[in-house]
Amino acid sequence: MKRRDCLKGLSAGAMAGALAWFDQRSAQAAETSAKATRGSGPLKITRVKVIATAPQRSRLLVVKVETSEPGLYGLGCATFNQRPQPVIAAIDQYLDPFCRGRDADDIEDIWQNAYTSSYWRNGPVLNCALSGLDMALWDIKGKRANMPVYQLLGGKCRFAVAAYGHAGGRVLTEVEASVKGLMASGFRHIRIQMGGYGSPQLSSEADFKAAGFGLPKDTHMDSLPYLKAVPKMFEHIRNTCGETVELLHDVHERITPIEAVSLLKELERYRPFFIEDPLAPEDNGYFPMLRQHTAVPIAMGELFNSPHEWVPLITGRLIDFIRVHLSQTGGFSPARKIATLAEWFNVRSAWHGPGDLSPVGHAANAHLDLAIRNFGIQESILFNDATLEVFSGCPQLRNGYIHVNEAPGFGVDIDEEKAKKYPFPDDPAYWQPVRRRDGTAVRP
Ligand code: GCO
Ligand code: MG
């Protein structure tokens, strides 16, 4: 309804006076709101740059968004360990010119327009680049509001973020010792792997190598040795480490869907906290069958880049934990929408959080974890000294819980000069091919 309509019946003089009063009040309101945030007036993006550093060997990419307010900038994680160079190009050649002059406060508008500016979308490279920008804008928003980002989402639902540790070993006794070590340091949730993913050390008949198929460095993993070893590993850890420790395991998509059904049925008696990536993303269509056959909690999502992958699994209640890698989804903005969608279907969070994620990304995980009701568990790593030298304000892991720095924004900063001390390793970080006995390629 226009102002004039609500002033109908007033004389011309009274109408003019009332309209002048309205204009004065709205000008005052605009000035008050502008002053309410740090600095005054709209905040313009002046540059979007990317910082590459590898203090813990993984190729980390941190986006820095600079603004028209001197000293006010934001940081975001754009890390894609296996393909960092195309992400750098996407930021330098596309996102930087695209964003310059735009209002840094308009996070959703910038995200939506950057997302479609390539027309084709929902891929790992452009999503990681977009994530760096998006997280940096949320970091700026927090600094402008003088609040940690979790406060912008409604505040804390828990005092800290429960984390899981990674236990491993080549044989059962090594896995047992690793679990006991993590329990002693306060973890109550522990992922158990014997020989990494797929227990390749148990496969022994690499016929393809004798036939000279593939490259000598290609590795070998058959399903059967792994399928026989996993239940034995759970039984051994339950017998030696007790019934209360929460045990997780990552299948890492290395077996066939029907093998995943039988494996999860067999693991039920050991009460896993969750079994991760039992299927490859290309086999999402098998989740209804898997869901019908087993009560084992399922975690899936680290390889997802598109809403076409996560929306059906969440709305179909086909998984228990959504495990997307925030930068692979396009950043903090889509991740909080995923968390909200998941809440209505009682799917809990378990954001991907291994070494190929910068401390800014780990902080974004934790801020979201703090503020959502349907938090599940958080993957965590210990930052080495070099990482702590490059990044300040990193989330801290204490007694099995992650604590964020309560500074405004995500609370993490980077020393660009020190970042230069840790250039990317020379090797291109290929995920080495894994092959069945006959040489058939295995999903990694
Ligand atoms: C996990 C993941 C990682 C990935 C790695 C790929 O559950 O943490 O499976 O270990 O393999 O992030 O670069
Ligand atoms: Mg995984």
Short mmCIF file of C-alpha atoms and ligand atoms in Angstrom, two decimals:
data_model
loop_
_atom_site.label_atom_id
_atom_site.label_comp_id
_atom_site.label_asym_id
_atom_site.label_seq_id
_atom_site.Cartn_x
_atom_site.Cartn_y
_atom_site.Cartn_z
CA MET A 1 0.00 0.00 0.00
CA LYS A 2 1.52 3.38 -0.92
CA ARG A 3 2.09 5.97 1.81
CA ARG A 4 -0.40 8.36 0.10
CA ASP A 5 -3.13 5.68 0.31
CA CYS A 6 -2.77 5.48 4.07
CA LEU A 7 -2.93 9.28 4.34
CA LYS A 8 -6.18 9.52 2.35
CA GLY A 9 -8.58 12.32 3.55
CA LEU A 10 -5.86 14.66 4.81
CA SER A 11 -5.74 18.19 3.42
CA ALA A 12 -2.95 18.90 0.88
CA GLY A 13 -0.94 20.81 3.51
CA ALA A 14 -1.28 18.09 6.16
CA MET A 15 -0.41 15.42 3.54
CA ALA A 16 2.79 17.28 2.55
CA GLY A 17 3.81 17.61 6.19
CA ALA A 18 3.19 13.93 6.89
CA LEU A 19 5.16 12.80 3.82
CA ALA A 20 8.09 15.02 4.82
CA TRP A 21 8.04 13.40 8.29
CA PHE A 22 8.07 9.91 6.75
CA ASP A 23 11.05 10.84 4.52
CA GLN A 24 12.99 12.26 7.45
CA ARG A 25 12.35 9.13 9.60
CA SER A 26 13.38 6.73 6.86
CA ALA A 27 16.58 8.70 6.19
CA GLN A 28 17.39 8.57 9.90
CA ALA A 29 16.68 4.83 9.97
CA ALA A 30 18.97 4.23 7.00
CA GLU A 31 21.76 6.26 8.59
CA THR A 32 21.33 4.44 11.93
CA SER A 33 21.51 1.02 10.30
CA ALA A 34 24.55 1.99 8.26
CA LYS A 35 26.30 3.20 11.42
CA ALA A 36 25.15 0.12 13.33
CA THR A 37 27.57 -1.99 11.35
CA ARG A 38 31.31 -1.54 11.51
CA GLY A 39 32.18 1.51 9.44
CA SER A 40 29.42 3.28 7.64
CA GLY A 41 27.79 2.96 4.25
CA PRO A 42 27.84 0.03 1.81
CA LEU A 43 30.93 -2.16 1.86
CA LYS A 44 32.33 -2.87 -1.57
CA ILE A 45 34.44 -5.86 -2.62
CA THR A 46 37.73 -4.55 -3.99
CA ARG A 47 39.57 -7.82 -4.66
CA VAL A 48 39.17 -11.60 -4.46
CA LYS A 49 42.55 -13.32 -4.22
CA VAL A 50 43.68 -16.85 -3.43
CA ILE A 51 46.51 -17.95 -1.14
CA ALA A 52 48.06 -21.37 -1.83
CA THR A 53 49.98 -23.14 0.91
CA ALA A 54 50.77 -26.72 2.01
CA PRO A 55 52.01 -26.69 5.62
CA GLN A 56 50.63 -30.20 6.16
CA ARG A 57 51.30 -31.46 2.60
CA SER A 58 47.68 -31.15 1.44
CA ARG A 59 47.34 -28.36 -1.14
CA LEU A 60 45.27 -25.75 0.78
CA LEU A 61 43.57 -22.85 -0.98
CA VAL A 62 42.36 -19.90 1.08
CA VAL A 63 40.42 -17.10 -0.58
CA LYS A 64 40.89 -13.58 0.79
CA VAL A 65 38.16 -11.05 -0.03
CA GLU A 66 39.39 -7.47 0.41
CA THR A 67 36.93 -4.60 0.85
CA SER A 68 36.54 -0.84 0.58
CA GLU A 69 37.01 -0.58 4.35
CA PRO A 70 40.76 -0.52 5.07
CA GLY A 71 41.80 -3.58 7.07
CA LEU A 72 38.44 -5.35 6.73
CA TYR A 73 38.77 -8.65 4.81
CA GLY A 74 37.37 -12.16 4.97
CA LEU A 75 38.84 -15.64 4.53
CA GLY A 76 37.25 -18.73 2.98
CA CYS A 77 38.35 -22.28 2.14
CA ALA A 78 38.52 -23.31 -1.56
CA THR A 79 40.66 -26.40 -1.07
CA PHE A 80 40.56 -29.14 -3.71
CA ASN A 81 43.71 -31.13 -2.99
CA GLN A 82 43.76 -33.13 -6.22
CA ARG A 83 43.06 -30.22 -8.63
CA PRO A 84 44.08 -26.86 -7.03
CA GLN A 85 45.29 -25.16 -10.24
CA PRO A 86 41.90 -24.96 -12.01
CA VAL A 87 40.39 -23.61 -8.77
CA ILE A 88 43.07 -20.90 -8.65
CA ALA A 89 42.31 -20.00 -12.28
CA ALA A 90 38.54 -19.90 -11.59
CA ILE A 91 39.15 -17.44 -8.74
CA ASP A 92 41.75 -15.24 -10.40
CA GLN A 93 40.21 -15.11 -13.87
CA TYR A 94 36.50 -15.22 -13.11
CA LEU A 95 35.42 -14.65 -9.50
CA ASP A 96 37.77 -11.71 -8.86
CA PRO A 97 36.53 -9.55 -11.79
CA PHE A 98 32.97 -10.80 -11.26
CA CYS A 99 32.90 -9.60 -7.63
CA ARG A 100 34.77 -6.29 -7.74
CA GLY A 101 32.39 -3.42 -6.89
CA ARG A 102 29.66 -5.68 -5.53
CA ASP A 103 28.28 -5.11 -2.03
CA ALA A 104 30.05 -7.52 0.34
CA ASP A 105 26.97 -7.65 2.58
CA ASP A 106 24.82 -9.33 -0.09
CA ILE A 107 26.12 -12.87 0.44
CA GLU A 108 23.14 -14.81 -0.95
CA ASP A 109 22.77 -12.53 -3.99
CA ILE A 110 26.47 -12.82 -4.82
CA TRP A 111 26.37 -16.60 -4.31
CA GLN A 112 23.31 -17.06 -6.56
CA ASN A 113 24.75 -14.89 -9.33
CA ALA A 114 28.25 -16.33 -9.15
CA TYR A 115 26.74 -19.87 -9.15
CA THR A 116 24.98 -19.26 -12.47
CA SER A 117 27.59 -16.98 -14.01
CA SER A 118 29.29 -20.07 -15.52
CA TYR A 119 25.91 -21.35 -16.74
CA TRP A 120 27.04 -24.95 -16.28
CA ARG A 121 27.43 -25.55 -12.57
CA ASN A 122 27.51 -28.04 -9.66
CA GLY A 123 31.05 -29.23 -10.31
CA PRO A 124 34.01 -29.60 -7.90
CA VAL A 125 36.27 -26.90 -9.35
CA LEU A 126 33.78 -24.04 -9.58
CA ASN A 127 32.09 -25.04 -6.32
CA CYS A 128 35.40 -24.90 -4.44
CA ALA A 129 36.18 -21.50 -5.90
CA LEU A 130 32.70 -20.27 -4.99
CA SER A 131 33.09 -21.72 -1.51
CA GLY A 132 36.20 -19.64 -0.87
CA LEU A 133 34.32 -16.49 -1.81
CA ASP A 134 31.19 -17.44 0.12
CA MET A 135 32.94 -18.34 3.37
CA ALA A 136 34.99 -15.13 3.16
CA LEU A 137 31.79 -13.09 2.91
CA TRP A 138 30.37 -14.82 5.99
CA ASP A 139 33.67 -14.11 7.75
CA ILE A 140 33.29 -10.42 6.84
CA LYS A 141 29.63 -10.45 7.95
CA GLY A 142 30.69 -11.75 11.36
CA LYS A 143 33.41 -9.11 11.65
CA ARG A 144 30.93 -6.36 10.68
CA ALA A 145 28.46 -7.64 13.29
CA ASN A 146 31.30 -8.17 15.77
CA MET A 147 30.09 -11.76 16.36
CA PRO A 148 31.35 -15.32 15.69
CA VAL A 149 29.51 -16.72 12.66
CA TYR A 150 27.61 -19.31 14.74
CA GLN A 151 25.92 -16.36 16.51
CA LEU A 152 24.59 -15.12 13.17
CA LEU A 153 22.82 -18.50 12.81
CA GLY A 154 21.12 -18.31 16.19
CA GLY A 155 23.81 -19.17 18.71
CA LYS A 156 25.01 -22.42 20.29
CA CYS A 157 23.08 -25.67 20.61
CA ARG A 158 26.03 -27.35 22.44
CA PHE A 159 29.06 -26.24 24.44
CA ALA A 160 31.55 -27.63 21.89
CA VAL A 161 31.70 -29.95 18.87
CA ALA A 162 32.17 -33.69 19.46
CA ALA A 163 34.84 -35.03 17.12
CA TYR A 164 35.97 -38.40 15.87
CA GLY A 165 39.56 -39.54 15.56
CA HIS A 166 41.19 -41.77 12.92
CA ALA A 167 42.52 -45.12 14.19
CA GLY A 168 44.41 -47.38 11.86
CA GLY A 169 47.01 -50.07 11.41
CA ARG A 170 47.97 -52.89 9.05
CA VAL A 171 47.04 -55.63 11.51
CA LEU A 172 44.44 -55.99 14.26
CA THR A 173 46.83 -55.36 17.13
CA GLU A 174 47.99 -52.10 15.53
CA VAL A 175 44.39 -50.95 15.06
CA GLU A 176 43.66 -51.89 18.69
CA ALA A 177 46.63 -49.88 19.96
CA SER A 178 45.58 -46.92 17.84
CA VAL A 179 42.02 -47.03 19.20
CA LYS A 180 43.28 -47.23 22.80
CA GLY A 181 45.55 -44.25 22.20
CA LEU A 182 42.67 -42.14 20.92
CA MET A 183 40.39 -43.26 23.77
CA ALA A 184 43.11 -42.19 26.21
CA SER A 185 43.15 -38.73 24.62
CA GLY A 186 39.42 -38.36 25.16
CA PHE A 187 37.81 -39.46 21.90
CA ARG A 188 34.52 -41.30 22.32
CA HIS A 189 34.00 -41.68 18.53
CA ILE A 190 36.75 -43.44 16.56
CA ARG A 191 37.00 -44.44 12.91
CA ILE A 192 38.71 -47.81 12.46
CA GLN A 193 40.52 -48.76 9.24
CA MET A 194 42.86 -51.69 8.66
CA GLY A 195 45.33 -50.77 5.94
CA GLY A 196 43.61 -47.54 4.95
CA TYR A 197 40.75 -48.00 2.47
CA GLY A 198 39.88 -51.51 1.29
CA SER A 199 42.70 -53.24 3.19
CA PRO A 200 44.77 -53.62 0.01
CA GLN A 201 47.56 -55.31 1.95
CA LEU A 202 45.29 -58.37 2.18
CA SER A 203 44.95 -58.77 -1.59
CA SER A 204 47.73 -60.92 -3.03
CA GLU A 205 47.02 -62.01 -6.59
CA ALA A 206 47.61 -58.95 -8.74
CA ASP A 207 47.38 -60.87 -12.01
CA PHE A 208 47.20 -57.59 -13.93
CA LYS A 209 50.74 -56.72 -12.88
CA ALA A 210 52.10 -60.04 -14.17
CA ALA A 211 50.29 -59.31 -17.41
CA GLY A 212 51.91 -55.85 -17.60
CA PHE A 213 48.49 -54.16 -17.55
CA GLY A 214 48.29 -50.59 -16.18
CA LEU A 215 51.37 -48.99 -14.57
CA PRO A 216 53.68 -50.63 -12.06
CA LYS A 217 52.63 -48.14 -9.35
CA ASP A 218 48.90 -49.01 -9.77
CA THR A 219 47.71 -50.70 -6.59
CA HIS A 220 45.62 -53.86 -6.11
CA MET A 221 42.54 -54.48 -3.98
CA ASP A 222 40.06 -57.35 -4.24
CA SER A 223 36.76 -57.29 -2.35
CA LEU A 224 36.77 -60.70 -0.68
CA PRO A 225 39.81 -60.30 1.60
CA TYR A 226 38.43 -56.91 2.70
CA LEU A 227 34.89 -58.22 3.22
CA LYS A 228 36.22 -61.01 5.44
CA ALA A 229 38.54 -58.70 7.39
CA VAL A 230 36.15 -55.88 8.37
CA PRO A 231 33.79 -57.94 10.61
CA LYS A 232 36.84 -59.51 12.25
CA MET A 233 38.25 -56.04 12.88
CA PHE A 234 35.01 -54.87 14.52
CA GLU A 235 34.86 -58.05 16.63
CA HIS A 236 38.46 -57.61 17.78
CA ILE A 237 37.99 -53.95 18.69
CA ARG A 238 34.73 -54.62 20.51
CA ASN A 239 36.41 -57.45 22.47
CA THR A 240 39.52 -55.42 23.33
CA CYS A 241 38.18 -51.86 23.58
CA GLY A 242 34.67 -52.43 24.90
CA GLU A 243 31.05 -51.85 23.97
CA THR A 244 30.78 -48.11 24.67
CA VAL A 245 33.32 -46.61 22.28
CA GLU A 246 31.50 -45.43 19.11
CA LEU A 247 33.09 -47.14 16.10
CA LEU A 248 32.94 -45.71 12.57
CA HIS A 249 34.30 -47.21 9.36
CA ASP A 250 34.83 -45.82 5.86
CA VAL A 251 34.18 -48.29 3.03
CA HIS A 252 35.29 -45.55 0.65
CA GLU A 253 33.02 -46.93 -2.12
CA ARG A 254 35.41 -49.82 -2.87
CA ILE A 255 32.99 -52.74 -3.09
CA THR A 256 29.93 -53.55 -5.19
CA PRO A 257 26.50 -52.44 -3.98
CA ILE A 258 25.33 -55.95 -3.19
CA GLU A 259 28.59 -56.58 -1.28
CA ALA A 260 27.81 -53.42 0.71
CA VAL A 261 24.38 -54.84 1.62
CA SER A 262 25.87 -58.08 2.95
CA LEU A 263 28.73 -56.30 4.74
CA LEU A 264 26.43 -53.91 6.60
CA LYS A 265 24.08 -56.75 7.59
CA GLU A 266 27.08 -58.60 9.03
CA LEU A 267 28.29 -55.52 10.95
CA GLU A 268 24.96 -54.89 12.71
CA ARG A 269 25.91 -57.06 15.69
CA TYR A 270 28.90 -54.74 16.40
CA ARG A 271 26.67 -51.64 16.55
CA PRO A 272 28.68 -49.25 14.31
CA PHE A 273 28.07 -45.53 14.92
CA PHE A 274 28.05 -45.20 11.15
CA ILE A 275 29.43 -46.87 8.04
CA GLU A 276 30.59 -44.30 5.50
CA ASP A 277 30.47 -44.32 1.71
CA PRO A 278 29.15 -47.90 1.40
CA LEU A 279 28.25 -46.98 -2.19
CA ALA A 280 29.81 -44.82 -4.87
CA PRO A 281 27.84 -41.62 -5.66
CA GLU A 282 27.07 -43.15 -9.06
CA ASP A 283 25.20 -45.92 -7.19
CA ASN A 284 22.89 -43.62 -5.20
CA GLY A 285 20.03 -45.61 -6.73
CA TYR A 286 20.95 -48.59 -4.53
CA PHE A 287 20.33 -46.75 -1.25
CA PRO A 288 16.66 -47.85 -0.98
CA MET A 289 17.77 -51.51 -1.21
CA LEU A 290 20.58 -50.98 1.30
CA ARG A 291 18.18 -49.16 3.63
CA GLN A 292 15.66 -51.98 3.53
CA HIS A 293 18.21 -54.64 4.49
CA THR A 294 20.07 -53.15 7.42
CA ALA A 295 19.72 -51.02 10.54
CA VAL A 296 23.37 -49.92 10.40
CA PRO A 297 23.55 -46.09 10.37
CA ILE A 298 24.79 -44.83 7.00
CA ALA A 299 26.95 -41.76 6.29
CA MET A 300 27.34 -40.45 2.74
CA GLY A 301 28.26 -37.29 0.91
CA GLU A 302 31.94 -36.31 0.85
CA LEU A 303 32.01 -36.79 -2.93
CA PHE A 304 28.77 -34.87 -3.57
CA ASN A 305 28.79 -31.63 -5.55
CA SER A 306 25.18 -31.26 -6.57
CA PRO A 307 21.78 -30.92 -4.87
CA HIS A 308 20.68 -33.76 -7.19
CA GLU A 309 22.89 -36.03 -5.06
CA TRP A 310 22.05 -34.96 -1.49
CA VAL A 311 18.39 -33.93 -1.75
CA PRO A 312 16.98 -37.40 -2.63
CA LEU A 313 19.01 -39.19 0.04
CA ILE A 314 17.91 -36.72 2.71
CA THR A 315 14.24 -36.42 1.73
CA GLY A 316 14.03 -40.19 1.25
CA ARG A 317 15.47 -40.78 4.74
CA LEU A 318 17.96 -43.09 3.01
CA ILE A 319 20.95 -42.02 5.09
CA ASP A 320 21.51 -41.08 8.73
CA PHE A 321 24.47 -38.67 8.34
CA ILE A 322 25.11 -36.20 5.52
CA ARG A 323 28.85 -35.96 5.03
CA VAL A 324 29.39 -33.32 2.39
CA HIS A 325 32.68 -31.47 2.08
CA LEU A 326 31.56 -27.85 2.52
CA SER A 327 33.75 -26.37 -0.21
CA GLN A 328 32.65 -29.09 -2.66
CA THR A 329 29.02 -27.97 -2.22
CA GLY A 330 29.84 -24.30 -2.94
CA GLY A 331 30.47 -23.14 0.61
CA PHE A 332 28.86 -22.17 3.88
CA SER A 333 25.64 -20.87 2.35
CA PRO A 334 24.62 -24.15 0.67
CA ALA A 335 25.87 -26.19 3.64
CA ARG A 336 23.60 -24.40 6.08
CA LYS A 337 20.67 -25.03 3.69
CA ILE A 338 21.62 -28.73 3.60
CA ALA A 339 21.71 -28.77 7.40
CA THR A 340 18.27 -27.16 7.58
CA LEU A 341 16.77 -29.56 5.02
CA ALA A 342 18.31 -32.51 6.86
CA GLU A 343 16.83 -31.41 10.19
CA TRP A 344 13.27 -31.94 8.93
CA PHE A 345 14.17 -35.53 7.95
CA ASN A 346 16.18 -36.26 11.09
CA VAL A 347 19.39 -36.67 9.14
CA ARG A 348 22.37 -35.54 11.17
CA SER A 349 25.55 -33.73 10.14
CA ALA A 350 29.00 -35.31 9.80
CA TRP A 351 30.81 -32.79 7.58
CA HIS A 352 33.92 -34.10 5.80
CA GLY A 353 36.97 -32.78 7.64
CA PRO A 354 40.28 -34.58 6.95
CA GLY A 355 43.68 -33.09 6.11
CA ASP A 356 42.61 -31.69 2.72
CA LEU A 357 40.73 -28.82 4.30
CA SER A 358 42.22 -25.54 5.57
CA PRO A 359 41.77 -24.40 9.18
CA VAL A 360 39.28 -21.86 7.78
CA GLY A 361 37.25 -24.76 6.41
CA HIS A 362 37.53 -26.66 9.69
CA ALA A 363 36.31 -23.53 11.49
CA ALA A 364 33.36 -23.19 9.10
CA ASN A 365 32.45 -26.84 9.83
CA ALA A 366 32.57 -26.19 13.56
CA HIS A 367 30.58 -22.94 13.48
CA LEU A 368 27.82 -24.71 11.59
CA ASP A 369 28.05 -27.70 13.96
CA LEU A 370 27.55 -25.42 16.97
CA ALA A 371 24.43 -23.74 15.63
CA ILE A 372 22.33 -26.64 14.26
CA ARG A 373 20.06 -28.94 16.24
CA ASN A 374 20.75 -31.98 14.01
CA PHE A 375 24.49 -32.12 14.65
CA GLY A 376 25.87 -35.65 14.40
CA ILE A 377 29.65 -35.81 14.70
CA GLN A 378 32.63 -33.91 13.26
CA GLU A 379 35.66 -35.38 11.55
CA SER A 380 38.80 -33.75 12.92
CA ILE A 381 42.54 -33.63 12.47
CA LEU A 382 45.42 -32.39 14.57
CA PHE A 383 47.10 -29.33 13.00
CA ASN A 384 50.88 -29.63 12.85
CA ASP A 385 53.26 -26.85 13.96
CA ALA A 386 53.69 -25.53 10.42
CA THR A 387 49.92 -25.14 10.03
CA LEU A 388 49.70 -23.36 13.39
CA GLU A 389 52.55 -21.11 12.23
CA VAL A 390 50.70 -20.10 9.05
CA PHE A 391 47.18 -19.91 10.51
CA SER A 392 46.18 -18.26 13.80
CA GLY A 393 42.91 -18.77 15.66
CA CYS A 394 42.57 -22.40 14.50
CA PRO A 395 39.80 -24.48 16.11
CA GLN A 396 41.24 -26.41 19.03
CA LEU A 397 40.77 -30.14 19.64
CA ARG A 398 40.63 -30.92 23.38
CA ASN A 399 39.48 -34.16 25.02
CA GLY A 400 37.50 -35.25 21.96
CA TYR A 401 35.81 -31.87 21.42
CA ILE A 402 36.48 -29.06 18.94
CA HIS A 403 36.38 -25.51 20.33
CA VAL A 404 36.22 -22.52 18.00
CA ASN A 405 38.00 -19.22 18.51
CA GLU A 406 35.26 -16.87 19.75
CA ALA A 407 36.62 -13.95 17.68
CA PRO A 408 34.24 -12.31 15.17
CA GLY A 409 33.74 -14.15 11.90
CA PHE A 410 35.23 -17.66 11.65
CA GLY A 411 38.04 -16.52 13.93
CA VAL A 412 40.92 -17.80 11.77
CA ASP A 413 43.62 -15.63 10.19
CA ILE A 414 46.50 -16.38 7.83
CA ASP A 415 50.04 -15.00 7.64
CA GLU A 416 50.62 -14.66 3.91
CA GLU A 417 54.39 -14.38 4.23
CA LYS A 418 54.61 -17.57 6.31
CA ALA A 419 52.23 -19.30 3.86
CA LYS A 420 54.91 -18.84 1.19
CA LYS A 421 57.29 -21.00 3.23
CA TYR A 422 55.13 -24.06 2.38
CA PRO A 423 54.66 -24.27 -1.40
CA PHE A 424 52.67 -27.07 -2.99
CA PRO A 425 54.52 -30.38 -3.37
CA ASP A 426 55.70 -31.08 -6.93
CA ASP A 427 53.62 -34.21 -7.45
CA PRO A 428 50.14 -33.56 -8.95
CA ALA A 429 48.28 -35.42 -6.15
CA TYR A 430 46.72 -37.99 -8.46
CA TRP A 431 44.51 -40.47 -6.63
CA GLN A 432 46.55 -43.52 -7.74
CA PRO A 433 44.52 -46.12 -9.71
CA VAL A 434 43.37 -49.11 -7.69
CA ARG A 435 42.68 -52.32 -9.64
CA ARG A 436 41.01 -55.69 -9.09
CA ARG A 437 43.03 -58.84 -9.80
CA ASP A 438 42.19 -58.67 -13.54
CA GLY A 439 43.03 -54.97 -13.72
CA THR A 440 39.47 -53.63 -13.49
CA ALA A 441 39.53 -50.08 -12.11
CA VAL A 442 38.13 -49.66 -8.56
CA ARG A 443 36.31 -46.51 -7.36
CA PRO A 444 38.96 -44.93 -5.09
C1 GCO B 1 37.49 -39.16 4.84
C2 GCO B 1 37.83 -39.19 3.39
C3 GCO B 1 39.23 -38.79 3.05
C4 GCO B 1 39.39 -38.72 1.56
C5 GCO B 1 40.30 -37.59 1.19
C6 GCO B 1 40.39 -37.44 -0.32
O1 GCO B 1 36.52 -39.82 5.20
O2 GCO B 1 38.14 -38.38 5.55
O3 GCO B 1 37.45 -40.41 2.82
O4 GCO B 1 40.16 -39.58 3.64
O5 GCO B 1 39.87 -39.94 1.07
O6 GCO B 1 39.80 -36.43 1.77
O7 GCO B 1 41.28 -36.41 -0.66
MG MG B 2 35.50 -40.80 3.64
#
